[in-house]
Amino acid sequence: MNRTRRRKAFSGIVVFLCGAAVFLALIPLFFVFGYVIEKGFSSLSWDFFTRMPKPVGEPGGGMANAMVGTVYLIVIAGAFAVPVGVIAGVYLTEYGKKTFGSLVRFTADVLNGVPSIVIGIFAYGLAVLPVKHFSALAGGLALGFMMIPIITRTTEELLNLVPGTLREGALALGATRARAAFSVMVPAALPGIMTGVLVALARIAGETAPLLFTAFNNRYFSTSLVQPISSLPVQIYTYAVSPYEDWHRQAWAGALVLVGFVFVFSVLARVVTRRLERMHRA
Amino acid sequence: MSETVVSEMETSAGGPAPGAEPTSAAAVSSLAGRKIRMESKRLNFHYGPKQALWDISLQIPEKTVTAFIGPSGCGKSTFLRCLNRMNDIIPDTRVEGDVLLDGNDIYGPGTDIVDLRRRVGMVFQKSNPFPKSIFENVAYGLKINGLASRGEMPERVEKALRRAALWDEVKDRLDASAMGLSGGQQQRLCIARAVAVEPEVLLMDEPCSALDPIATGKVEELIHELQREFTIVIVTHNMQQAARVSEFTAFFMLGRLVEHDRTEKLFTNPGQKITEDYITGRFG
């Protein structure tokens, strides 16, 4: 009897500790959200989304160029990181069971852990130094390098979850290994792969460090690949470290928009996954 | 080679299972005169250091059903998968000996494995429809092998689905996902998918083990129909099923072929004591 009571008490304590841990884990999230909304919402206006930055001292103005720039950079990054990452993931699943595969896997994990500023320096050396010019391309490259390991590893993990009997079914019909991978395995894992891609996008959307000396910044509206381009994180950073009160307010508004961006990506990831999964189950 | 006379089987008969006599001569005479579609000669198979098949020599006559029976782990599925080289994708496996399809060694250097698998189709234990539409599932093999143009596709898909006795059930929802079919329908879809590419041999690895008795009955009926056009090899745990659907039965035990004979003979008057023990349920 006594023993039972002790066990129940112990169980209660553990449940309480779990709840407390969850609470502690969520507090920062709520504070960040709350603070950003509180500070940023008042500065949000239609102009903020549609207008260009104004010189110091002139009231108003917005971050239209930075928002478009961020989308632009994400598209450039995704355009090469998604195919490279997915194909590398297919390689790891289908052919990477030996030493070289482990090496690739390890390298991807290390690359994933490399500080983003280092990635920025690498992209600087690769795409800025040779042409002696900051560019949107260099910024997209830096962000793409950060996406590749995430997409590679998610793709691999999700392909491993697809029943091997599907691969065998395709091979038994006379498919080559590559054909089976791309016509059966990848489509079967597509909901998860899409999620991985969107998570990777959400992850890099807010990166500042890799853009500081690749995409740099631009006071003007630009959609040129070879010109510097503005982005929300860099714009926020620039405004936040300035001494002007008005710019600080704009920085908060920008932060709110950026958080909103990432939030939308995350929700989108969920919705897309659900929808595709439902299609597969029919 | 395809007309190999069965006396060869006697001379190259598989090593006997412990306590069993060599393959009986009865198997030989019963196959005489039949055209042989596939044949294995002294086949050994290894998973890494572990040998799974010992010295299997077996002939598979065309346009009929041959059943493989035996206790779990006896090598019948492994042997089946040797017939379309499906074991190739498992790392660290090794094959010795020959497997002939129409007299040509499928493990020989001239073999195109993609073509081989087109000619020797396979249906798996667990139905494995692709997460695509019903139509796309059946069209898959035709498409990747370039066997039908886009225009011919609907006709070929319908023909395959009719052969698999599935057409009437799915004709109104060809564009629906194959995952929405019942287990039995899914398995018949996999059979339709396999017969669509017009294979010569159809390998079935326990195709009914996940199905209820009614679905099983349908698949068995289907097998009975398909043997008119295809050479069928079926692995089964269910001895009644072997007795119902097959003309020939091979009994495997501990990686060896113990006995291969007409199904009727093997079940009513087995040549080996160990076969009798197994089919009467004394072990396994």
Coordinates of C-alpha atoms in Angstrom, one line a residue:
Chain A
M1 CA 0.0 0.0 0.0
N2 CA 2.7 2.4 1.1
R3 CA 4.7 1.3 -2.0
T4 CA 1.8 2.1 -4.3
R5 CA 1.5 5.5 -2.8
R6 CA 5.2 6.2 -3.3
R7 CA 5.0 5.2 -6.9
K8 CA 2.0 7.4 -7.5
A9 CA 3.6 10.4 -5.8
F10 CA 6.8 9.8 -7.9
S11 CA 4.7 9.6 -11.1
G12 CA 2.9 12.9 -10.1
I13 CA 6.3 14.6 -9.7
V14 CA 7.5 13.5 -13.1
V15 CA 4.4 14.6 -14.8
F16 CA 4.7 18.0 -13.1
L17 CA 8.3 18.3 -14.2
C18 CA 7.4 17.5 -17.8
G19 CA 4.7 20.2 -17.7
A20 CA 7.1 22.7 -16.2
A21 CA 9.7 21.9 -18.9
V22 CA 7.2 22.5 -21.6
F23 CA 6.1 25.7 -20.0
L24 CA 9.7 26.9 -19.8
A25 CA 10.3 25.9 -23.4
L26 CA 7.3 27.9 -24.6
I27 CA 7.9 31.0 -22.6
P28 CA 10.6 32.5 -24.8
L29 CA 8.5 31.9 -27.9
F30 CA 5.5 33.7 -26.4
F31 CA 7.7 36.6 -25.2
V32 CA 9.4 37.0 -28.6
F33 CA 6.0 36.9 -30.3
G34 CA 4.4 39.3 -27.8
Y35 CA 7.3 41.7 -27.7
V36 CA 7.7 41.8 -31.5
I37 CA 4.0 42.3 -32.0
E38 CA 3.7 45.0 -29.3
K39 CA 6.7 47.0 -30.6
G40 CA 6.2 46.4 -34.3
F41 CA 2.4 46.5 -34.8
S42 CA 2.1 50.2 -34.2
S43 CA 4.6 51.0 -36.9
L44 CA 3.0 48.8 -39.5
S45 CA 1.1 50.6 -42.1
W46 CA 0.2 50.1 -45.7
D47 CA 3.1 52.4 -46.6
F48 CA 5.5 50.0 -44.8
F49 CA 4.7 47.3 -47.4
T50 CA 4.5 49.5 -50.5
R51 CA 7.0 52.3 -50.0
M52 CA 10.8 52.5 -50.2
P53 CA 13.0 53.6 -47.3
K54 CA 13.2 57.3 -46.8
P55 CA 16.3 59.3 -45.8
V56 CA 16.9 59.9 -42.1
G57 CA 14.6 62.6 -40.7
E58 CA 11.9 62.2 -43.2
P59 CA 9.0 60.4 -41.6
G60 CA 7.2 57.4 -43.3
G61 CA 8.7 55.2 -45.9
G62 CA 8.7 51.4 -45.9
M63 CA 10.6 48.3 -46.6
A64 CA 9.1 47.2 -49.9
N65 CA 12.5 46.6 -51.4
A66 CA 13.6 44.5 -48.5
M67 CA 10.6 42.3 -48.6
V68 CA 10.8 41.7 -52.3
G69 CA 14.6 41.2 -51.9
T70 CA 14.1 38.5 -49.2
V71 CA 11.6 36.7 -51.5
Y72 CA 14.1 37.1 -54.4
L73 CA 17.0 35.7 -52.4
I74 CA 14.9 32.7 -51.2
V75 CA 13.9 31.9 -54.7
I76 CA 17.5 32.0 -55.9
A77 CA 18.6 29.9 -53.0
G78 CA 15.8 27.4 -53.5
A79 CA 16.3 27.2 -57.2
F80 CA 19.6 25.4 -56.9
A81 CA 19.5 24.1 -53.3
V82 CA 16.3 22.1 -53.7
P83 CA 17.4 20.0 -56.8
V84 CA 20.9 19.5 -55.4
G85 CA 19.6 18.6 -51.9
V86 CA 16.9 16.2 -53.2
I87 CA 19.2 14.4 -55.6
A88 CA 21.9 14.1 -53.0
G89 CA 19.3 12.6 -50.7
V90 CA 18.3 10.1 -53.3
Y91 CA 21.9 9.2 -53.8
L92 CA 22.4 8.6 -50.1
T93 CA 19.3 6.4 -49.9
E94 CA 19.8 4.4 -53.1
Y95 CA 23.6 4.1 -53.4
G96 CA 25.1 5.6 -50.2
K97 CA 25.2 2.5 -48.0
K98 CA 28.9 2.3 -48.2
T99 CA 31.9 4.3 -46.9
F100 CA 31.5 7.2 -49.3
G101 CA 27.8 7.5 -48.3
S102 CA 28.8 7.8 -44.7
L103 CA 31.3 10.4 -45.6
V104 CA 28.7 12.5 -47.5
R105 CA 26.3 12.1 -44.6
F106 CA 28.9 13.2 -42.1
T107 CA 29.9 16.2 -44.3
A108 CA 26.3 17.3 -44.6
D109 CA 25.9 17.2 -40.9
V110 CA 29.0 19.2 -40.3
L111 CA 27.9 21.7 -43.0
N112 CA 24.6 22.0 -41.2
G113 CA 26.5 23.0 -38.1
V114 CA 28.8 25.5 -39.7
P115 CA 28.1 29.0 -38.4
S116 CA 26.2 31.0 -40.9
I117 CA 28.8 33.8 -40.9
V118 CA 31.4 31.2 -42.1
I119 CA 29.0 30.2 -45.0
G120 CA 28.8 33.9 -45.8
I121 CA 32.6 34.2 -45.9
F122 CA 32.7 31.2 -48.2
A123 CA 30.1 32.7 -50.6
Y124 CA 32.0 36.0 -50.4
G125 CA 35.2 34.2 -51.6
L126 CA 33.3 32.3 -54.2
A127 CA 31.0 34.9 -55.8
V128 CA 32.0 38.3 -54.6
L129 CA 35.8 38.5 -54.6
P130 CA 36.3 37.3 -58.2
V131 CA 33.9 39.9 -59.6
K132 CA 34.6 42.5 -56.9
H133 CA 30.9 43.2 -56.6
F134 CA 28.2 42.3 -54.1
S135 CA 25.3 40.7 -55.8
A136 CA 21.9 39.0 -55.1
L137 CA 23.4 35.9 -56.7
A138 CA 26.1 35.7 -54.0
G139 CA 23.5 36.2 -51.3
G140 CA 21.3 33.5 -52.8
L141 CA 24.3 31.2 -53.1
A142 CA 25.1 31.6 -49.4
L143 CA 21.5 30.9 -48.3
G144 CA 21.4 27.9 -50.7
F145 CA 24.5 26.4 -49.2
M146 CA 22.8 26.5 -45.8
M147 CA 19.7 24.8 -47.3
I148 CA 21.5 21.9 -49.0
P149 CA 22.4 19.8 -46.0
I150 CA 19.0 20.2 -44.4
I151 CA 17.2 19.1 -47.6
T152 CA 19.6 16.3 -48.3
R153 CA 19.2 14.8 -44.8
T154 CA 15.4 15.2 -44.7
T155 CA 15.1 13.7 -48.2
E156 CA 17.2 10.8 -47.2
E157 CA 15.4 10.2 -44.0
L158 CA 12.0 10.3 -45.7
L159 CA 13.0 8.1 -48.6
N160 CA 14.2 5.6 -46.0
L161 CA 10.6 5.6 -44.6
V162 CA 9.1 4.6 -47.9
P163 CA 8.6 0.9 -47.9
G164 CA 11.3 -0.9 -49.8
T165 CA 8.7 -3.1 -51.4
L166 CA 7.7 -0.1 -53.6
R167 CA 11.3 0.0 -54.9
E168 CA 11.2 -3.8 -55.5
G169 CA 7.9 -3.5 -57.2
A170 CA 9.3 -0.9 -59.7
L171 CA 12.4 -2.9 -60.3
A172 CA 10.4 -6.1 -60.8
L173 CA 8.6 -4.3 -63.7
G174 CA 11.9 -3.6 -65.4
A175 CA 12.7 -0.2 -63.9
T176 CA 16.3 0.8 -63.5
R177 CA 17.4 1.8 -60.0
A178 CA 17.4 5.5 -60.8
R179 CA 14.1 5.2 -62.6
A180 CA 12.6 3.5 -59.6
A181 CA 14.0 6.2 -57.3
F182 CA 12.7 9.1 -59.2
S183 CA 9.4 7.8 -60.5
V184 CA 8.2 5.9 -57.4
M185 CA 10.2 6.6 -54.3
V186 CA 10.5 10.4 -54.6
P187 CA 6.8 10.8 -55.4
A188 CA 5.9 8.6 -52.5
A189 CA 8.0 10.7 -50.1
L190 CA 7.0 14.0 -51.7
P191 CA 4.8 15.3 -48.8
G192 CA 7.7 14.9 -46.4
I193 CA 10.3 16.3 -48.8
M194 CA 8.1 19.3 -49.4
T195 CA 7.9 19.8 -45.6
G196 CA 11.7 19.6 -45.4
V197 CA 12.1 22.1 -48.2
L198 CA 9.7 24.6 -46.5
V199 CA 11.4 24.1 -43.1
A200 CA 14.7 24.8 -44.7
L201 CA 13.2 27.9 -46.4
A202 CA 11.8 29.1 -43.1
R203 CA 15.2 28.5 -41.5
I204 CA 17.2 30.6 -44.0
A205 CA 14.5 33.4 -44.4
G206 CA 15.7 35.1 -41.3
E207 CA 19.5 34.7 -41.8
T208 CA 21.4 37.9 -41.6
A209 CA 25.1 36.9 -41.3
P210 CA 25.5 35.2 -44.6
L211 CA 24.0 38.2 -46.4
L212 CA 26.1 40.9 -44.8
F213 CA 28.9 40.7 -47.3
T214 CA 27.3 38.8 -50.2
A215 CA 23.9 40.4 -51.0
F216 CA 25.0 43.4 -48.9
N217 CA 22.1 45.9 -48.9
N218 CA 20.5 48.3 -51.3
R219 CA 18.5 51.5 -50.5
Y220 CA 16.8 51.1 -53.9
F221 CA 14.5 48.7 -55.5
S222 CA 16.4 46.0 -57.4
T223 CA 15.7 42.7 -59.0
S224 CA 19.0 42.4 -60.7
L225 CA 21.0 39.2 -60.1
V226 CA 24.3 41.0 -60.2
Q227 CA 23.5 44.0 -58.1
P228 CA 23.4 44.2 -54.3
I229 CA 19.9 43.6 -53.0
S230 CA 18.1 44.5 -49.8
S231 CA 16.7 41.9 -47.5
L232 CA 14.5 42.1 -44.4
P233 CA 17.1 40.7 -41.9
V234 CA 19.9 43.0 -43.1
Q235 CA 17.6 46.0 -43.3
I236 CA 16.4 45.3 -39.7
Y237 CA 20.0 45.0 -38.6
T238 CA 21.0 48.2 -40.3
Y239 CA 18.0 50.1 -38.8
A240 CA 18.4 48.6 -35.3
V241 CA 22.0 49.6 -34.9
S242 CA 21.3 53.1 -36.2
P243 CA 20.9 55.9 -33.6
Y244 CA 17.5 57.1 -35.0
E245 CA 14.3 56.6 -33.1
D246 CA 12.2 56.4 -36.3
W247 CA 14.5 53.7 -37.8
H248 CA 14.2 51.7 -34.6
R249 CA 10.4 51.6 -35.0
Q250 CA 10.8 50.5 -38.6
A251 CA 13.2 47.8 -37.5
W252 CA 10.5 46.4 -35.1
A253 CA 7.9 46.5 -37.8
G254 CA 10.4 44.7 -40.1
A255 CA 11.0 42.1 -37.4
L256 CA 7.2 41.5 -37.1
V257 CA 6.9 41.0 -40.9
L258 CA 9.9 38.6 -40.9
V259 CA 8.4 36.6 -38.1
G260 CA 5.1 36.6 -40.0
F261 CA 7.0 35.3 -43.0
V262 CA 8.5 32.4 -41.2
F263 CA 5.2 31.6 -39.5
V264 CA 3.5 31.5 -42.9
F265 CA 6.1 29.1 -44.2
S266 CA 5.7 26.8 -41.2
V267 CA 2.0 26.8 -41.5
L268 CA 2.3 26.2 -45.3
A269 CA 4.6 23.3 -44.6
R270 CA 1.9 21.7 -42.4
V271 CA -0.9 22.3 -44.8
V272 CA 1.0 21.0 -47.9
T273 CA 2.1 17.9 -46.0
R274 CA -1.5 17.2 -44.9
R275 CA -2.9 17.7 -48.3
L276 CA -0.3 15.6 -50.2
E277 CA -0.6 12.8 -47.6
R278 CA -4.3 12.7 -48.0
M279 CA -3.9 12.4 -51.7
H280 CA -1.6 9.4 -51.2
R281 CA -3.9 7.6 -48.9
A282 CA -6.9 8.5 -50.9
Chain B
M1 CA 18.1 -25.9 -74.0
S2 CA 14.5 -25.1 -73.5
E3 CA 13.6 -28.6 -74.4
T4 CA 15.8 -30.1 -71.8
V5 CA 14.8 -33.6 -71.0
V6 CA 14.2 -34.2 -67.4
S7 CA 16.6 -37.0 -66.9
E8 CA 19.1 -34.3 -66.2
M9 CA 17.4 -33.5 -63.1
E10 CA 18.2 -36.9 -61.7
T11 CA 21.9 -36.5 -62.2
S12 CA 22.1 -33.0 -60.9
A13 CA 19.6 -33.5 -58.2
G14 CA 19.9 -31.2 -55.2
G15 CA 21.7 -32.4 -52.1
P16 CA 19.3 -34.1 -49.8
A17 CA 18.0 -32.5 -46.7
P18 CA 19.2 -34.2 -43.5
G19 CA 17.6 -37.6 -43.3
A20 CA 16.2 -37.5 -46.8
E21 CA 16.9 -39.5 -49.8
P22 CA 17.9 -37.8 -53.1
T23 CA 15.1 -36.5 -55.3
S24 CA 13.0 -39.4 -56.5
A25 CA 13.0 -40.5 -60.1
A26 CA 9.2 -40.0 -60.1
A27 CA 9.6 -36.2 -60.5
V28 CA 11.7 -36.8 -63.6
S29 CA 9.2 -38.9 -65.5
S30 CA 6.3 -36.6 -64.6
L31 CA 8.0 -33.6 -66.3
A32 CA 9.0 -35.5 -69.4
G33 CA 7.7 -34.1 -72.6
R34 CA 6.9 -30.7 -71.0
K35 CA 8.5 -27.6 -72.5
I36 CA 10.8 -26.2 -69.8
R37 CA 10.6 -22.4 -69.4
M38 CA 13.1 -21.9 -66.6
E39 CA 15.6 -24.1 -65.0
S40 CA 18.2 -23.8 -62.2
K41 CA 21.3 -25.9 -62.2
R42 CA 23.2 -26.6 -59.0
L43 CA 22.3 -23.2 -57.6
N44 CA 23.9 -22.1 -54.4
F45 CA 23.1 -18.8 -52.8
H46 CA 24.8 -17.0 -49.9
Y47 CA 23.8 -14.1 -47.7
G48 CA 27.3 -12.9 -46.7
P49 CA 28.9 -15.8 -44.9
K50 CA 25.6 -17.7 -44.5
Q51 CA 24.6 -20.1 -47.2
A52 CA 20.9 -20.1 -47.8
L53 CA 20.5 -22.4 -50.8
W54 CA 22.3 -25.6 -51.5
D55 CA 22.6 -27.1 -54.9
I56 CA 19.1 -26.4 -56.2
S57 CA 18.4 -28.0 -59.6
L58 CA 14.8 -27.5 -60.6
Q59 CA 12.9 -27.2 -63.9
I60 CA 9.8 -25.1 -64.3
P61 CA 7.5 -26.2 -67.2
E62 CA 5.8 -23.5 -69.1
K63 CA 2.2 -22.4 -69.0
T64 CA 1.3 -24.1 -65.8
V65 CA 1.6 -23.4 -62.0
T66 CA 4.6 -24.6 -60.0
A67 CA 4.2 -24.2 -56.2
F68 CA 7.1 -23.9 -53.8
I69 CA 6.3 -25.1 -50.3
G70 CA 8.3 -25.6 -47.1
P71 CA 8.7 -24.2 -43.6
S72 CA 9.7 -20.6 -42.9
G73 CA 13.3 -19.9 -43.7
C74 CA 13.6 -22.9 -46.0
G75 CA 14.8 -20.8 -48.9
K76 CA 11.8 -21.0 -51.1
S77 CA 11.4 -17.2 -51.3
T78 CA 15.1 -16.7 -51.7
F79 CA 15.1 -19.2 -54.6
L80 CA 12.1 -17.4 -56.2
R81 CA 14.0 -14.1 -56.0
C82 CA 16.9 -15.7 -57.7
L83 CA 14.7 -16.3 -60.8
N84 CA 14.4 -12.6 -61.6
R85 CA 17.7 -11.6 -59.9
M86 CA 15.8 -9.6 -57.3
N87 CA 18.4 -10.6 -54.7
D88 CA 20.9 -8.5 -56.6
I89 CA 19.8 -5.4 -54.7
I90 CA 20.6 -7.0 -51.4
P91 CA 24.2 -6.2 -50.5
D92 CA 26.7 -9.0 -49.8
T93 CA 24.9 -11.8 -51.6
R94 CA 26.5 -14.3 -53.9
V95 CA 25.1 -16.8 -56.4
E96 CA 26.8 -19.9 -57.8
G97 CA 25.4 -22.1 -60.5
D98 CA 23.1 -21.3 -63.4
V99 CA 19.5 -20.2 -63.9
L100 CA 18.3 -20.6 -67.4
L101 CA 15.4 -18.7 -69.0
D102 CA 14.7 -20.3 -72.4
G103 CA 18.1 -21.8 -72.3
N104 CA 20.1 -18.6 -71.6
D105 CA 21.9 -18.1 -68.3
I106 CA 20.3 -15.1 -66.6
Y107 CA 23.4 -14.7 -64.5
G108 CA 25.6 -14.7 -67.6
P109 CA 27.4 -11.6 -68.7
G110 CA 25.1 -10.9 -71.7
T111 CA 22.0 -10.6 -69.5
D112 CA 20.2 -7.2 -69.4
I113 CA 18.7 -7.3 -66.0
V114 CA 16.0 -4.7 -66.9
D115 CA 14.9 -6.9 -69.8
L116 CA 15.1 -10.0 -67.6
R117 CA 12.7 -8.5 -65.0
R118 CA 10.4 -7.4 -67.8
R119 CA 10.3 -11.1 -69.0
V120 CA 10.1 -12.5 -65.4
G121 CA 7.5 -10.5 -63.5
M122 CA 6.9 -10.6 -59.8
V123 CA 4.0 -10.2 -57.4
F124 CA 4.9 -9.7 -53.7
Q125 CA 3.7 -10.9 -50.4
K126 CA 2.4 -7.6 -49.4
S127 CA 0.6 -5.7 -52.1
N128 CA 2.7 -2.8 -53.1
P129 CA 0.7 -0.5 -55.3
F130 CA 2.5 2.8 -56.1
P131 CA 0.9 5.9 -54.5
K132 CA -0.4 6.9 -57.9
S133 CA -3.7 6.4 -59.7
I134 CA -5.0 3.0 -60.6
F135 CA -4.4 3.7 -64.3
E136 CA -0.8 4.9 -63.7
N137 CA 0.0 1.8 -61.7
V138 CA -0.9 -0.5 -64.6
A139 CA 0.6 1.8 -67.1
Y140 CA 3.9 2.1 -65.2
G141 CA 5.7 -0.9 -66.6
L142 CA 4.4 -0.2 -70.1
K143 CA 5.7 3.3 -69.9
I144 CA 9.2 2.7 -68.5
N145 CA 9.8 -0.2 -71.0
G146 CA 8.4 1.9 -73.9
L147 CA 6.0 -0.9 -74.7
A148 CA 3.0 1.2 -75.6
S149 CA 2.4 4.7 -77.0
R150 CA 0.3 7.2 -75.2
G151 CA -2.6 6.4 -77.5
E152 CA -2.4 2.6 -76.9
M153 CA -2.2 3.0 -73.2
P154 CA -5.9 3.0 -72.2
E155 CA -6.4 -0.2 -74.3
R156 CA -3.4 -2.0 -72.7
V157 CA -4.4 -0.9 -69.2
E158 CA -7.9 -2.2 -69.7
K159 CA -6.7 -5.5 -71.1
A160 CA -4.4 -6.0 -68.1
L161 CA -7.1 -5.1 -65.6
R162 CA -9.5 -7.5 -67.3
R163 CA -6.9 -10.3 -67.1
A164 CA -6.6 -9.6 -63.4
A165 CA -10.4 -9.7 -63.1
L166 CA -10.4 -6.2 -61.7
W167 CA -11.7 -4.2 -64.6
D168 CA -15.4 -4.2 -63.6
E169 CA -14.6 -3.0 -60.1
V170 CA -12.3 -0.1 -61.0
K171 CA -13.4 1.0 -64.5
D172 CA -15.2 4.0 -63.2
R173 CA -12.4 5.2 -61.0
L174 CA -9.2 4.7 -63.0
D175 CA -8.0 8.1 -61.9
A176 CA -8.5 7.4 -58.2
S177 CA -5.6 6.6 -56.0
A178 CA -4.6 2.9 -55.9
M179 CA -4.2 3.3 -52.1
G180 CA -8.0 3.5 -51.8
L181 CA -8.5 -0.1 -53.0
S182 CA -9.1 -3.0 -50.6
G183 CA -6.3 -5.3 -49.8
G184 CA -7.5 -8.0 -52.3
Q185 CA -8.1 -5.4 -55.0
Q186 CA -4.6 -4.0 -54.4
Q187 CA -3.1 -7.4 -54.9
R188 CA -5.0 -8.0 -58.1
L189 CA -3.9 -4.5 -59.2
C190 CA -0.3 -5.6 -58.6
I191 CA -1.0 -8.7 -60.7
A192 CA -2.5 -6.5 -63.4
R193 CA 0.6 -4.3 -63.3
A194 CA 2.8 -7.3 -63.7
V195 CA 0.9 -9.0 -66.5
A196 CA 0.6 -5.6 -68.4
V197 CA 4.2 -5.9 -69.6
E198 CA 3.5 -9.4 -71.0
P199 CA 6.1 -11.3 -69.0
E200 CA 6.8 -15.0 -69.9
V201 CA 7.1 -16.0 -66.3
L202 CA 5.1 -14.7 -63.3
L203 CA 6.7 -15.2 -59.8
M204 CA 4.3 -14.9 -56.9
D205 CA 5.8 -14.6 -53.4
E206 CA 3.0 -15.7 -51.0
P207 CA 0.5 -13.5 -52.8
C208 CA -2.4 -14.3 -50.6
S209 CA -0.8 -14.3 -47.1
A210 CA -2.2 -10.9 -46.3
L211 CA -5.7 -11.5 -47.8
D212 CA -8.9 -12.8 -46.3
P213 CA -10.4 -16.1 -47.6
I214 CA -12.7 -14.4 -50.1
A215 CA -10.0 -12.3 -51.6
T216 CA -7.7 -15.3 -51.6
G217 CA -10.3 -17.3 -53.5
K218 CA -10.4 -14.6 -56.2
V219 CA -6.7 -14.5 -56.5
E220 CA -6.5 -18.3 -56.8
E221 CA -9.2 -18.2 -59.4
L222 CA -7.1 -15.6 -61.2
I223 CA -4.0 -17.7 -61.0
H224 CA -5.9 -20.6 -62.5
E225 CA -6.9 -18.4 -65.5
L226 CA -3.5 -16.9 -66.0
Q227 CA -1.7 -20.2 -66.3
R228 CA -3.1 -20.5 -69.8
E229 CA -0.9 -17.6 -70.9
F230 CA 1.9 -17.4 -68.4
T231 CA 4.3 -19.7 -66.6
I232 CA 3.5 -19.2 -62.9
V233 CA 5.7 -19.9 -59.9
I234 CA 4.0 -19.4 -56.5
V235 CA 5.5 -19.6 -53.1
T236 CA 3.0 -20.4 -50.5
H237 CA 2.7 -21.4 -46.8
N238 CA -0.7 -22.8 -47.4
M239 CA -0.5 -26.4 -48.5
Q240 CA -4.2 -26.5 -49.4
Q241 CA -3.5 -23.6 -51.7
A242 CA -0.6 -25.3 -53.3
A243 CA -2.8 -28.4 -53.8
R244 CA -5.6 -26.2 -55.3
V245 CA -3.7 -24.1 -57.7
S246 CA -0.6 -25.9 -58.9
E247 CA 0.2 -28.7 -61.2
F248 CA 3.7 -29.2 -59.9
T249 CA 5.0 -28.7 -56.3
A250 CA 8.6 -28.4 -55.0
F251 CA 9.2 -29.0 -51.3
F252 CA 12.1 -27.1 -49.8
M253 CA 13.7 -27.7 -46.5
L254 CA 16.7 -26.1 -44.9
G255 CA 17.9 -24.5 -48.1
R256 CA 17.6 -27.7 -50.1
L257 CA 15.1 -29.0 -52.6
V258 CA 13.8 -32.2 -51.1
E259 CA 11.2 -33.2 -53.6
H260 CA 9.7 -31.9 -56.8
D261 CA 6.8 -33.7 -58.4
R262 CA 3.3 -33.5 -59.7
T263 CA 1.3 -31.8 -57.0
E264 CA -1.1 -34.7 -56.9
K265 CA 1.6 -37.2 -56.5
L266 CA 3.5 -35.2 -53.9
F267 CA 0.5 -34.7 -51.7
T268 CA -0.9 -38.2 -51.9
N269 CA 2.2 -40.3 -52.3
P270 CA 5.3 -38.4 -51.4
G271 CA 8.6 -40.0 -52.3
Q272 CA 10.3 -38.8 -49.1
K273 CA 9.4 -39.5 -45.5
I274 CA 10.3 -35.9 -44.6
T275 CA 7.8 -34.5 -47.2
E276 CA 5.1 -36.7 -45.8
D277 CA 5.9 -35.5 -42.3
Y278 CA 5.6 -31.9 -43.4
I279 CA 2.4 -32.1 -45.4
T280 CA 0.7 -34.1 -42.7
G281 CA 1.7 -31.4 -40.2
R282 CA 4.0 -33.5 -38.1
F283 CA 6.4 -30.6 -37.9
G284 CA 7.0 -27.1 -39.2

